[in-house]
Structure formats: C-alpha cells, structure tokens
Amino acid sequence: MSNQDYYNNQPHYGGGPPAGPGYYPPQGPPPGGQGGYYPNQPPQGGYPQQQGGYYPQPPPNTVYVQQQPQKQSGGAGGGTCMAWVHSFTGSQRFALLRQVVIDNMFARQAFHAGRLAASRSTGAKARFASTSSAQANVFSRATTVAATAVSVGSIAWYTHLYGQLPFIGELSANSPAEEGLHPASYPWSHKGWLDSFDHASIRRGYQVYREVCAACHSLDRIAWRNLVGVSHTVDEVKTMAEEVEYEDGPNDAGEMFQRPGKLADYMPAPYPNEEAARAGNAGALPPDLSLIIKARHGGADYVYSLLTGYVDTPAGVEIREGLNYNPYFPGGAIAMARVLYDGLVEYDDGTPATSSQMAKDVVTFLSWAAEPEHDERKKMGLQAVILLSGMLAISLYVKRFKWSSIKTRKILYNPPK
C-alpha cells in the first residue's frame, strides 16, 4: 500500500492502533506506540499534531509498502505493482535508460539526415562527372580530328615533294634480286630446346676453318683454351697453339720478340690490319667470323646457303668483274669466290668431305663460336625447369591443403556484453 492509499483510505485513527504491524516513518514509531500511530500524543521526531492522529510527511520518492497476505483482494497486488512502477520511474537506472532512448532518437534522425545529404552530394557528383565526361569526349574527338589532319597533310606533303608515298617506295624496292633469296630452314642438331651441339661436327668444322677459311677471315673472340673439352684435348690444343708464333715483349732490352703460342692466346688474324686485308682481297674486307652466325639474318641457314649457293651467272644478269654470282647474297654479286669443293679437306675420322658436309661442319663450328655457352646454358635451363617444377608442386600442395583453409576462414568478433 502506498502513501496515497494510506492517506485516502484512513484519514485518521480514533480509538486505537490499526490492525497489523503498522506504518513506521523513517524516524521510527512515536513513543508509547505499540505497532502503529496513536492519537492525542505529543509530537515526536518532528511530526506535527493533527486532529485525529499523526500524519507523517515522507520525503520525496519514498515508498512504504505493507506486505499483504495472498488471501486479500486483488487491490493489494495492483498497489504493489504501482509501487514498483513508481519506484522504478524514480530510480537512477530509469533516468539513464530514458537518456539513452532520447540519444538514440536523435542519432537516428542525424543518420537519416546524413544519408539524405550524401544522396544529394552523390547526385551532384554524378552530374559533375557526366559533365566532365562530356567535355573529355569533346576534347578526345577534337584531338583525333587534329591528329588525322596532321597525318594526312604530312603524307600529302611528302608525296608532293618526292613524287611517291612514304615507305611504299622503300618496301617495294627490295626485290628478290636486291634482297637475295631467303634460305631454306635446315634441321640443325642443336636447334631444339634441349639439343646440344654435335661436338664431332665442331671438330671437323674447325678443321675446315683452319685449312680453308683462316686464310682470309679472322676469329678474334675465340682463344685456344676455348677448344679444350669441346672439340680437342688439352695436349692437342697446346700443340696447335705452339705451331703459331706470337709477338710478345718487350724483353729486358726493350725489344719485341716472337714466342710460341699458348692456351691463353687468341687465334691469330690472317692480316695485321684492315688495310692489308683490303689490299689482299681487291678492296673487299673479309668479316670476322666470331659472331657471323648472329650477325646475319637467317643465321646458320643463311651461311650454309651462301656457302653452297654459288651458281653460274644467269642470262641477262650482269655483274662487275672480280665478283661472283650468288643468289643468296643481297644484290647477287659477292667478292668471295666459291671455296668449298668435294674432297678439299681430309677428315681425321674418315667422314666424306663433300661440299655440303664441309659447309655443314664449318657452320656448326661457327655457331658454337658465336655461342660457346650454348650447351651449358641449356643444361642450366633444364636444371632450372626441374627445380621450378618441384617448387611449383610444393606451392600447389601448400595452396590446396594448407593455405586454403586459412584464406577462406571467417573470423567473427563477439564483443563482451
């Protein structure tokens, strides 16, 4: 029962204490009271004297509840609920909850206002982007038109000056007679990705170079030591090197002297200088053969076709005196005469020395001279493929069975309540 129920239902006590334990203010029961308030008693603890008894003045937010038996009417239960409601609404927890609700209301209003502002800003940006895109398209079209006009004008100006379209004359001028025949593609033993040089052919090719080609062409980038383990043994190479005299010095007297060759020496040149080479070849300079395979379009196929492509000058074709006709050479006229004939050299291993066999062997030797690291490079490449294949297999295993579970997992954070 609340204070209001107490004041409304029992205006005063006249004759004795009410039934039950009574109502006690915070100051305790008045003197002489035995379980209730008694009228006509002097004021105690600050309660004023009223007609019919004492009426206490409870402090604010104070609820006095009398426990009623369950057998009483439902009014007592309703009073208890009302008392709990009044107690809860007057508590600090209710004030905090009310503030949270108000804050949430303002927060939702601010959120909706922010979304509205963002949508308006997005619309403005879209309109600005569309405007910028339109301007960019106009600029792009103008640039395209200007570039096209400049290109067409340049072509017209060039045609007016030179009487022909640019580049067309240069492309059409290279006829087969001027450019030379394209060589056929030959099945070289070292052409495959995993193929190595035919070292027996390299040995025979060096013999052809030494007995035929070395009279005019140099091999400046190849030393005697490069032949060791490739085509000859160490003793064989030392013997060949000692057959050549090299100028060295100065000695203690300050004079140059001649000495036998050694493994560190490079292969000797046939001429001491370029002028001597031109003088000995009717003005033509024999090229160095160290990189000739890499320096010519077509590579080994071109050099082989050139060595075996000498034919008689066809009718209607005129070449200058001292030149030789070879359809694979650009222009068809070459200063070098045919040098390979059947049986020109005698191979140590008994291989028939036909012109095509000698050309094939010397081209193989020159291919090795252009790439001495050829076999080692392919060997290292195969080792790298094996290593990388193993690493790929390990990577696939780790990706499939180890990393996939880590990559696809989801981590959820449940904050403490």
Short mmCIF file of C-alpha atoms in Angstrom, two decimals:
data_model
loop_
_atom_site.label_atom_id
_atom_site.label_comp_id
_atom_site.label_asym_id
_atom_site.label_seq_id
_atom_site.Cartn_x
_atom_site.Cartn_y
_atom_site.Cartn_z
CA MET A 1 0.00 0.00 0.00
CA SER A 2 1.35 3.41 -0.98
CA ASN A 3 1.24 6.67 0.88
CA GLN A 4 -1.65 7.84 -1.28
CA ASP A 5 -3.68 4.73 -0.36
CA TYR A 6 -2.85 5.28 3.23
CA TYR A 7 -3.99 8.89 3.26
CA ASN A 8 -7.16 8.29 1.23
CA ASN A 9 -8.44 5.19 2.98
CA GLN A 10 -7.52 6.07 6.54
CA PRO A 11 -7.96 9.79 7.25
CA HIS A 12 -7.34 9.38 10.97
CA TYR A 13 -7.21 6.84 13.74
CA GLY A 14 -9.62 7.31 16.56
CA GLY A 15 -9.52 4.85 19.30
CA GLY A 16 -6.55 2.66 18.89
CA PRO A 17 -3.96 1.35 16.60
CA PRO A 18 -4.96 -0.30 13.35
CA ALA A 19 -4.54 -3.99 12.82
CA GLY A 20 -1.22 -5.19 11.58
CA PRO A 21 2.36 -4.23 12.20
CA GLY A 22 1.64 -0.58 11.50
CA TYR A 23 3.36 2.10 9.48
CA TYR A 24 6.64 3.45 10.67
CA PRO A 25 8.20 6.64 9.34
CA PRO A 26 11.98 6.81 8.88
CA GLN A 27 12.34 8.28 12.34
CA GLY A 28 10.77 5.15 13.87
CA PRO A 29 7.47 4.78 15.83
CA PRO A 30 6.39 7.53 18.25
CA PRO A 31 6.95 6.96 21.95
CA GLY A 32 4.41 4.72 23.54
CA GLY A 33 3.25 3.27 20.26
CA GLN A 34 2.92 -0.46 20.03
CA GLY A 35 2.79 -1.20 16.34
CA GLY A 36 1.07 1.92 15.00
CA TYR A 37 0.18 5.56 15.39
CA TYR A 38 -1.90 6.71 18.34
CA PRO A 39 -3.83 9.99 18.52
CA ASN A 40 -3.51 12.62 21.15
CA GLN A 41 0.19 12.03 21.63
CA PRO A 42 2.74 14.85 21.89
CA PRO A 43 4.79 15.45 18.71
CA GLN A 44 7.85 13.26 18.43
CA GLY A 45 10.61 13.47 15.83
CA GLY A 46 9.22 16.50 14.01
CA TYR A 47 5.66 15.21 13.25
CA PRO A 48 3.06 17.95 13.83
CA GLN A 49 -0.06 17.32 15.94
CA GLN A 50 -3.12 16.84 13.76
CA GLN A 51 -6.69 16.22 14.62
CA GLY A 52 -7.33 12.53 14.70
CA GLY A 53 -3.67 11.45 14.83
CA TYR A 54 -0.27 11.97 13.28
CA TYR A 55 0.14 12.40 9.54
CA PRO A 56 3.78 11.85 8.63
CA GLN A 57 5.38 13.77 5.75
CA PRO A 58 7.54 11.25 3.94
CA PRO A 59 10.50 12.51 1.92
CA PRO A 60 10.20 12.60 -1.90
CA ASN A 61 10.43 9.34 -3.89
CA THR A 62 9.87 7.28 -0.71
CA VAL A 63 7.51 4.34 -0.90
CA TYR A 64 6.19 2.42 2.08
CA VAL A 65 4.79 -0.91 1.21
CA GLN A 66 2.85 -3.19 3.50
CA GLN A 67 3.05 -6.84 2.70
CA GLN A 68 -0.47 -8.23 2.40
CA PRO A 69 -1.46 -11.87 2.61
CA GLN A 70 -2.34 -13.62 -0.63
CA LYS A 71 -5.92 -14.13 0.54
CA GLN A 72 -6.74 -10.46 0.37
CA SER A 73 -8.34 -8.81 -2.62
CA GLY A 74 -6.59 -8.01 -5.88
CA GLY A 75 -6.33 -4.34 -4.94
CA ALA A 76 -3.28 -5.14 -2.85
CA GLY A 77 -1.49 -6.76 -5.87
CA GLY A 78 -2.30 -3.73 -8.03
CA GLY A 79 -0.96 -1.46 -5.34
CA THR A 80 2.25 -3.47 -5.22
CA CYS A 81 2.68 -3.12 -9.00
CA MET A 82 2.04 0.60 -8.82
CA ALA A 83 4.54 0.89 -6.03
CA TRP A 84 7.15 -0.95 -8.14
CA VAL A 85 6.42 1.30 -11.11
CA HIS A 86 6.79 4.45 -9.02
CA SER A 87 9.97 3.09 -7.51
CA PHE A 88 11.46 2.23 -10.93
CA THR A 89 10.50 5.52 -12.57
CA GLY A 90 12.10 7.41 -9.76
CA SER A 91 15.34 5.42 -9.81
CA GLN A 92 18.65 6.44 -11.39
CA ARG A 93 18.55 3.48 -13.78
CA PHE A 94 15.28 4.70 -15.28
CA ALA A 95 16.78 8.16 -15.79
CA LEU A 96 19.80 6.63 -17.56
CA LEU A 97 17.55 4.46 -19.76
CA ARG A 98 15.42 7.46 -20.69
CA GLN A 99 18.54 9.41 -21.68
CA VAL A 100 19.74 6.51 -23.85
CA VAL A 101 16.38 6.35 -25.64
CA ILE A 102 16.45 10.08 -26.31
CA ASP A 103 20.03 9.87 -27.60
CA ASN A 104 19.06 7.03 -29.93
CA MET A 105 16.19 9.05 -31.31
CA PHE A 106 18.48 11.98 -32.06
CA ALA A 107 21.10 9.62 -33.51
CA ARG A 108 18.59 8.05 -35.92
CA GLN A 109 17.45 11.49 -37.03
CA ALA A 110 21.07 12.53 -37.62
CA PHE A 111 21.75 9.29 -39.54
CA HIS A 112 18.79 9.82 -41.86
CA ALA A 113 19.80 13.43 -42.36
CA GLY A 114 23.34 12.32 -43.26
CA ARG A 115 22.06 9.78 -45.77
CA LEU A 116 19.89 12.40 -47.37
CA ALA A 117 22.82 14.80 -47.62
CA ALA A 118 25.05 12.05 -49.03
CA SER A 119 22.48 11.15 -51.69
CA ARG A 120 22.21 14.78 -52.70
CA SER A 121 26.03 15.05 -52.84
CA THR A 122 26.23 11.86 -54.93
CA GLY A 123 23.74 13.26 -57.36
CA ALA A 124 25.78 16.42 -57.67
CA LYS A 125 28.96 14.42 -58.22
CA ALA A 126 27.23 12.29 -60.86
CA ARG A 127 26.07 15.40 -62.66
CA PHE A 128 29.60 16.82 -62.42
CA ALA A 129 31.10 13.55 -63.65
CA SER A 130 28.72 13.43 -66.58
CA THR A 131 29.64 17.00 -67.43
CA SER A 132 33.36 16.21 -67.19
CA SER A 133 32.88 13.07 -69.30
CA ALA A 134 31.13 15.04 -71.98
CA GLN A 135 33.92 17.59 -72.02
CA ALA A 136 36.52 14.79 -72.21
CA ASN A 137 34.71 13.21 -75.17
CA VAL A 138 34.66 16.51 -76.99
CA PHE A 139 38.38 17.01 -76.33
CA SER A 140 39.17 13.45 -77.45
CA ARG A 141 37.26 13.88 -80.69
CA ALA A 142 38.97 17.18 -81.38
CA THR A 143 42.37 15.60 -80.74
CA THR A 144 41.58 12.69 -83.06
CA VAL A 145 40.48 15.01 -85.84
CA ALA A 146 43.60 17.15 -85.45
CA ALA A 147 45.94 14.13 -85.45
CA THR A 148 44.24 12.70 -88.54
CA ALA A 149 44.53 16.02 -90.33
CA VAL A 150 48.23 16.28 -89.49
CA SER A 151 48.90 12.71 -90.68
CA VAL A 152 47.06 13.15 -93.98
CA GLY A 153 48.70 16.51 -94.54
CA SER A 154 52.16 15.07 -93.88
CA ILE A 155 51.59 12.23 -96.35
CA ALA A 156 50.34 14.66 -98.99
CA TRP A 157 53.30 16.99 -98.43
CA TYR A 158 55.81 14.10 -98.68
CA THR A 159 54.16 12.82 -101.85
CA HIS A 160 54.27 16.30 -103.39
CA LEU A 161 57.98 16.68 -102.63
CA TYR A 162 59.25 13.22 -103.60
CA GLY A 163 56.61 12.02 -106.03
CA GLN A 164 55.79 8.80 -104.13
CA LEU A 165 54.06 7.72 -100.98
CA PRO A 166 56.26 7.46 -97.87
CA PHE A 167 57.64 3.99 -97.07
CA ILE A 168 55.99 2.40 -100.10
CA GLY A 169 58.95 3.01 -102.35
CA GLU A 170 61.42 1.58 -99.83
CA LEU A 171 59.33 -1.53 -99.25
CA SER A 172 58.73 -2.29 -102.91
CA ALA A 173 62.36 -1.62 -103.88
CA ASN A 174 63.65 -4.78 -102.17
CA SER A 175 63.07 -7.29 -104.91
CA PRO A 176 64.44 -10.84 -104.59
CA ALA A 177 67.36 -9.87 -106.79
CA GLU A 178 68.28 -6.98 -104.48
CA GLU A 179 67.49 -8.61 -101.14
CA GLY A 180 68.63 -12.09 -102.02
CA LEU A 181 66.83 -15.40 -101.85
CA HIS A 182 65.53 -16.49 -98.49
CA PRO A 183 67.40 -19.57 -97.28
CA ALA A 184 65.64 -22.80 -96.51
CA SER A 185 65.25 -23.98 -92.92
CA TYR A 186 67.59 -26.85 -92.15
CA PRO A 187 67.27 -29.40 -89.29
CA TRP A 188 70.34 -28.47 -87.27
CA SER A 189 71.22 -30.85 -84.47
CA HIS A 190 71.44 -28.02 -81.94
CA LYS A 191 68.20 -26.31 -82.94
CA GLY A 192 65.91 -27.89 -80.36
CA TRP A 193 65.30 -26.51 -76.89
CA LEU A 194 67.10 -29.42 -75.23
CA ASP A 195 69.55 -30.24 -78.03
CA SER A 196 73.29 -29.68 -77.78
CA PHE A 197 75.98 -29.20 -80.39
CA ASP A 198 77.39 -32.08 -82.37
CA HIS A 199 80.93 -31.89 -81.00
CA ALA A 200 82.32 -34.20 -83.67
CA SER A 201 80.95 -31.77 -86.24
CA ILE A 202 82.55 -28.89 -84.32
CA ARG A 203 85.93 -30.64 -84.57
CA ARG A 204 85.53 -31.19 -88.30
CA GLY A 205 84.28 -27.62 -88.73
CA TYR A 206 87.37 -26.25 -87.04
CA GLN A 207 89.49 -28.27 -89.44
CA VAL A 208 87.62 -26.70 -92.38
CA TYR A 209 88.05 -23.23 -90.90
CA ARG A 210 91.75 -23.76 -90.25
CA GLU A 211 92.55 -25.18 -93.69
CA VAL A 212 90.17 -23.05 -95.80
CA CYS A 213 88.63 -20.04 -94.07
CA ALA A 214 91.53 -18.88 -91.88
CA ALA A 215 93.41 -17.66 -94.94
CA CYS A 216 91.11 -14.62 -95.15
CA HIS A 217 88.82 -14.49 -92.10
CA SER A 218 89.78 -13.87 -88.51
CA LEU A 219 88.29 -15.36 -85.36
CA ASP A 220 89.18 -12.67 -82.85
CA ARG A 221 86.89 -13.69 -79.98
CA ILE A 222 87.97 -17.32 -79.71
CA ALA A 223 91.05 -18.33 -77.73
CA TRP A 224 92.85 -21.64 -77.93
CA ARG A 225 91.66 -22.58 -74.46
CA ASN A 226 88.04 -22.41 -75.65
CA LEU A 227 88.60 -25.53 -77.73
CA VAL A 228 89.63 -27.61 -74.73
CA GLY A 229 86.91 -30.08 -73.78
CA VAL A 230 84.76 -29.05 -76.73
CA SER A 231 86.49 -30.39 -79.81
CA HIS A 232 90.05 -31.20 -78.73
CA THR A 233 92.03 -32.33 -75.73
CA VAL A 234 94.43 -30.13 -73.80
CA ASP A 235 97.51 -31.65 -75.44
CA GLU A 236 96.06 -31.27 -78.92
CA VAL A 237 95.23 -27.62 -78.33
CA LYS A 238 98.69 -26.91 -76.88
CA THR A 239 100.30 -28.49 -79.92
CA MET A 240 98.19 -26.40 -82.31
CA ALA A 241 98.88 -23.21 -80.35
CA GLU A 242 102.64 -23.78 -80.32
CA GLU A 243 102.65 -24.01 -84.11
CA VAL A 244 101.80 -20.31 -84.30
CA GLU A 245 104.32 -17.57 -83.49
CA TYR A 246 103.07 -14.61 -81.45
CA GLU A 247 104.81 -11.29 -80.99
CA ASP A 248 105.43 -10.51 -77.35
CA GLY A 249 107.56 -8.21 -75.26
CA PRO A 250 109.31 -6.02 -74.68
CA ASN A 251 112.13 -8.05 -73.21
CA ASP A 252 114.83 -6.81 -70.85
CA ALA A 253 116.46 -4.98 -73.74
CA GLY A 254 113.22 -3.26 -74.65
CA GLU A 255 112.73 -5.19 -77.87
CA MET A 256 109.75 -7.20 -79.07
CA PHE A 257 110.28 -10.88 -79.67
CA GLN A 258 108.46 -13.89 -81.08
CA ARG A 259 107.31 -16.76 -78.91
CA PRO A 260 105.21 -19.91 -79.41
CA GLY A 261 101.52 -19.65 -78.71
CA LYS A 262 99.88 -20.84 -75.51
CA LEU A 263 96.36 -21.64 -74.39
CA ALA A 264 95.61 -18.08 -73.27
CA ASP A 265 96.35 -16.61 -76.71
CA TYR A 266 93.59 -15.79 -79.14
CA MET A 267 93.57 -17.28 -82.60
CA PRO A 268 95.77 -15.29 -84.94
CA ALA A 269 94.35 -12.98 -87.61
CA PRO A 270 95.41 -13.52 -91.25
CA TYR A 271 96.20 -9.81 -91.76
CA PRO A 272 97.92 -7.36 -89.43
CA ASN A 273 95.40 -4.58 -90.10
CA GLU A 274 92.34 -3.64 -92.16
CA GLU A 275 94.31 -2.00 -94.96
CA ALA A 276 96.32 -5.13 -95.55
CA ALA A 277 93.12 -7.18 -95.61
CA ARG A 278 91.55 -4.92 -98.25
CA ALA A 279 94.71 -4.91 -100.33
CA GLY A 280 94.79 -8.69 -100.40
CA ASN A 281 91.12 -9.04 -101.43
CA ALA A 282 90.68 -6.50 -104.22
CA GLY A 283 89.31 -3.85 -101.90
CA ALA A 284 86.86 -6.12 -100.06
CA LEU A 285 87.18 -6.53 -96.31
CA PRO A 286 86.65 -10.11 -95.12
CA PRO A 287 84.45 -10.01 -92.00
CA ASP A 288 85.43 -11.55 -88.70
CA LEU A 289 83.66 -14.88 -88.23
CA SER A 290 83.38 -14.90 -84.44
CA LEU A 291 79.77 -13.66 -84.47
CA ILE A 292 78.87 -14.10 -88.13
CA ILE A 293 76.02 -16.53 -87.35
CA LYS A 294 74.38 -13.99 -85.05
CA ALA A 295 75.21 -11.03 -87.26
CA ARG A 296 73.32 -12.25 -90.33
CA HIS A 297 69.60 -12.53 -90.82
CA GLY A 298 68.83 -16.21 -91.15
CA GLY A 299 71.78 -17.29 -89.04
CA ALA A 300 73.13 -20.74 -89.77
CA ASP A 301 70.66 -21.31 -92.61
CA TYR A 302 71.89 -18.20 -94.44
CA VAL A 303 75.60 -19.00 -94.06
CA TYR A 304 75.09 -22.59 -95.21
CA SER A 305 73.02 -21.47 -98.20
CA LEU A 306 75.63 -18.85 -99.05
CA LEU A 307 78.49 -21.38 -98.98
CA THR A 308 76.62 -23.87 -101.15
CA GLY A 309 74.68 -21.43 -103.34
CA TYR A 310 77.27 -20.45 -105.95
CA VAL A 311 75.95 -20.88 -109.49
CA ASP A 312 76.79 -19.57 -112.94
CA THR A 313 75.60 -16.09 -113.74
CA PRO A 314 72.18 -16.40 -115.37
CA ALA A 315 71.48 -14.88 -118.77
CA GLY A 316 70.55 -11.23 -118.67
CA VAL A 317 72.35 -10.58 -115.37
CA GLU A 318 75.49 -8.53 -115.45
CA ILE A 319 77.93 -8.30 -112.53
CA ARG A 320 81.14 -6.38 -112.15
CA GLU A 321 84.41 -8.03 -112.97
CA GLY A 322 86.01 -9.70 -109.95
CA LEU A 323 82.67 -10.50 -108.31
CA ASN A 324 80.89 -13.82 -108.16
CA TYR A 325 77.21 -14.55 -108.53
CA ASN A 326 75.38 -15.93 -105.50
CA PRO A 327 71.58 -15.54 -105.38
CA TYR A 328 71.53 -15.69 -101.56
CA PHE A 329 73.77 -12.65 -101.20
CA PRO A 330 71.99 -9.27 -101.31
CA GLY A 331 72.42 -7.92 -104.83
CA GLY A 332 73.61 -11.28 -106.13
CA ALA A 333 77.28 -10.23 -106.53
CA ILE A 334 79.79 -11.21 -103.83
CA ALA A 335 83.56 -10.70 -103.73
CA MET A 336 84.27 -14.06 -102.08
CA ALA A 337 84.62 -16.83 -104.62
CA ARG A 338 83.45 -20.35 -104.07
CA VAL A 339 85.85 -22.06 -101.69
CA LEU A 340 84.29 -25.45 -100.87
CA TYR A 341 84.76 -28.30 -103.30
CA ASP A 342 84.37 -32.00 -102.80
CA GLY A 343 87.45 -33.60 -101.28
CA LEU A 344 89.07 -30.28 -100.38
CA VAL A 345 89.96 -31.49 -96.88
CA GLU A 346 90.55 -34.93 -95.43
CA TYR A 347 88.75 -35.54 -92.17
CA ASP A 348 90.53 -37.38 -89.40
CA ASP A 349 87.51 -39.55 -88.66
CA GLY A 350 87.06 -40.61 -92.30
CA THR A 351 83.86 -38.67 -92.96
CA PRO A 352 83.40 -37.97 -96.71
CA ALA A 353 84.40 -34.37 -97.34
CA THR A 354 81.67 -33.28 -99.71
CA SER A 355 80.99 -29.58 -100.18
CA SER A 356 77.69 -29.80 -98.33
CA GLN A 357 79.30 -31.79 -95.48
CA MET A 358 82.11 -29.27 -95.13
CA ALA A 359 79.60 -26.38 -95.21
CA LYS A 360 77.50 -28.08 -92.56
CA ASP A 361 80.53 -28.71 -90.32
CA VAL A 362 82.00 -25.24 -90.59
CA VAL A 363 78.58 -23.65 -89.94
CA THR A 364 78.24 -25.82 -86.82
CA PHE A 365 81.69 -24.67 -85.68
CA LEU A 366 80.81 -21.01 -86.30
CA SER A 367 77.52 -21.46 -84.43
CA TRP A 368 79.49 -22.72 -81.44
CA ALA A 369 81.95 -19.81 -81.80
CA ALA A 370 79.03 -17.36 -81.60
CA GLU A 371 77.62 -19.15 -78.51
CA PRO A 372 80.32 -21.04 -76.61
CA GLU A 373 77.99 -21.21 -73.60
CA HIS A 374 75.19 -22.82 -75.65
CA ASP A 375 75.30 -26.30 -74.14
CA GLU A 376 75.92 -25.10 -70.60
CA ARG A 377 73.06 -22.64 -70.86
CA LYS A 378 70.60 -25.30 -71.94
CA LYS A 379 71.85 -27.62 -69.20
CA MET A 380 71.29 -24.94 -66.59
CA GLY A 381 67.89 -24.22 -68.12
CA LEU A 382 66.89 -27.87 -67.73
CA GLN A 383 68.06 -27.84 -64.12
CA ALA A 384 66.05 -24.67 -63.52
CA VAL A 385 62.95 -26.30 -65.03
CA ILE A 386 63.34 -29.31 -62.74
CA LEU A 387 63.84 -27.10 -59.68
CA LEU A 388 60.96 -24.79 -60.52
CA SER A 389 58.69 -27.75 -61.25
CA GLY A 390 59.39 -29.15 -57.80
CA MET A 391 58.76 -25.77 -56.23
CA LEU A 392 55.53 -25.46 -58.21
CA ALA A 393 54.34 -28.84 -56.94
CA ILE A 394 55.13 -27.85 -53.36
CA SER A 395 53.41 -24.50 -53.82
CA LEU A 396 50.27 -26.15 -55.20
CA TYR A 397 50.20 -28.57 -52.28
CA VAL A 398 50.58 -25.79 -49.73
CA LYS A 399 47.98 -23.67 -51.51
CA ARG A 400 45.49 -26.51 -51.68
CA PHE A 401 45.86 -28.15 -48.30
CA LYS A 402 47.44 -25.53 -46.04
CA TRP A 403 46.76 -22.01 -47.19
CA SER A 404 43.21 -22.54 -48.50
CA SER A 405 41.84 -23.19 -45.01
CA ILE A 406 43.50 -20.01 -43.75
CA LYS A 407 42.41 -17.92 -46.72
CA THR A 408 38.76 -19.00 -46.67
CA ARG A 409 38.17 -18.92 -42.93
CA LYS A 410 35.98 -16.26 -41.39
CA ILE A 411 36.76 -14.67 -38.04
CA LEU A 412 33.84 -13.18 -36.14
CA TYR A 413 34.29 -10.92 -33.15
CA ASN A 414 31.68 -11.12 -30.44
CA PRO A 415 32.14 -8.15 -28.13
CA PRO A 416 31.60 -8.79 -24.44
CA LYS A 417 28.12 -8.00 -23.21
#
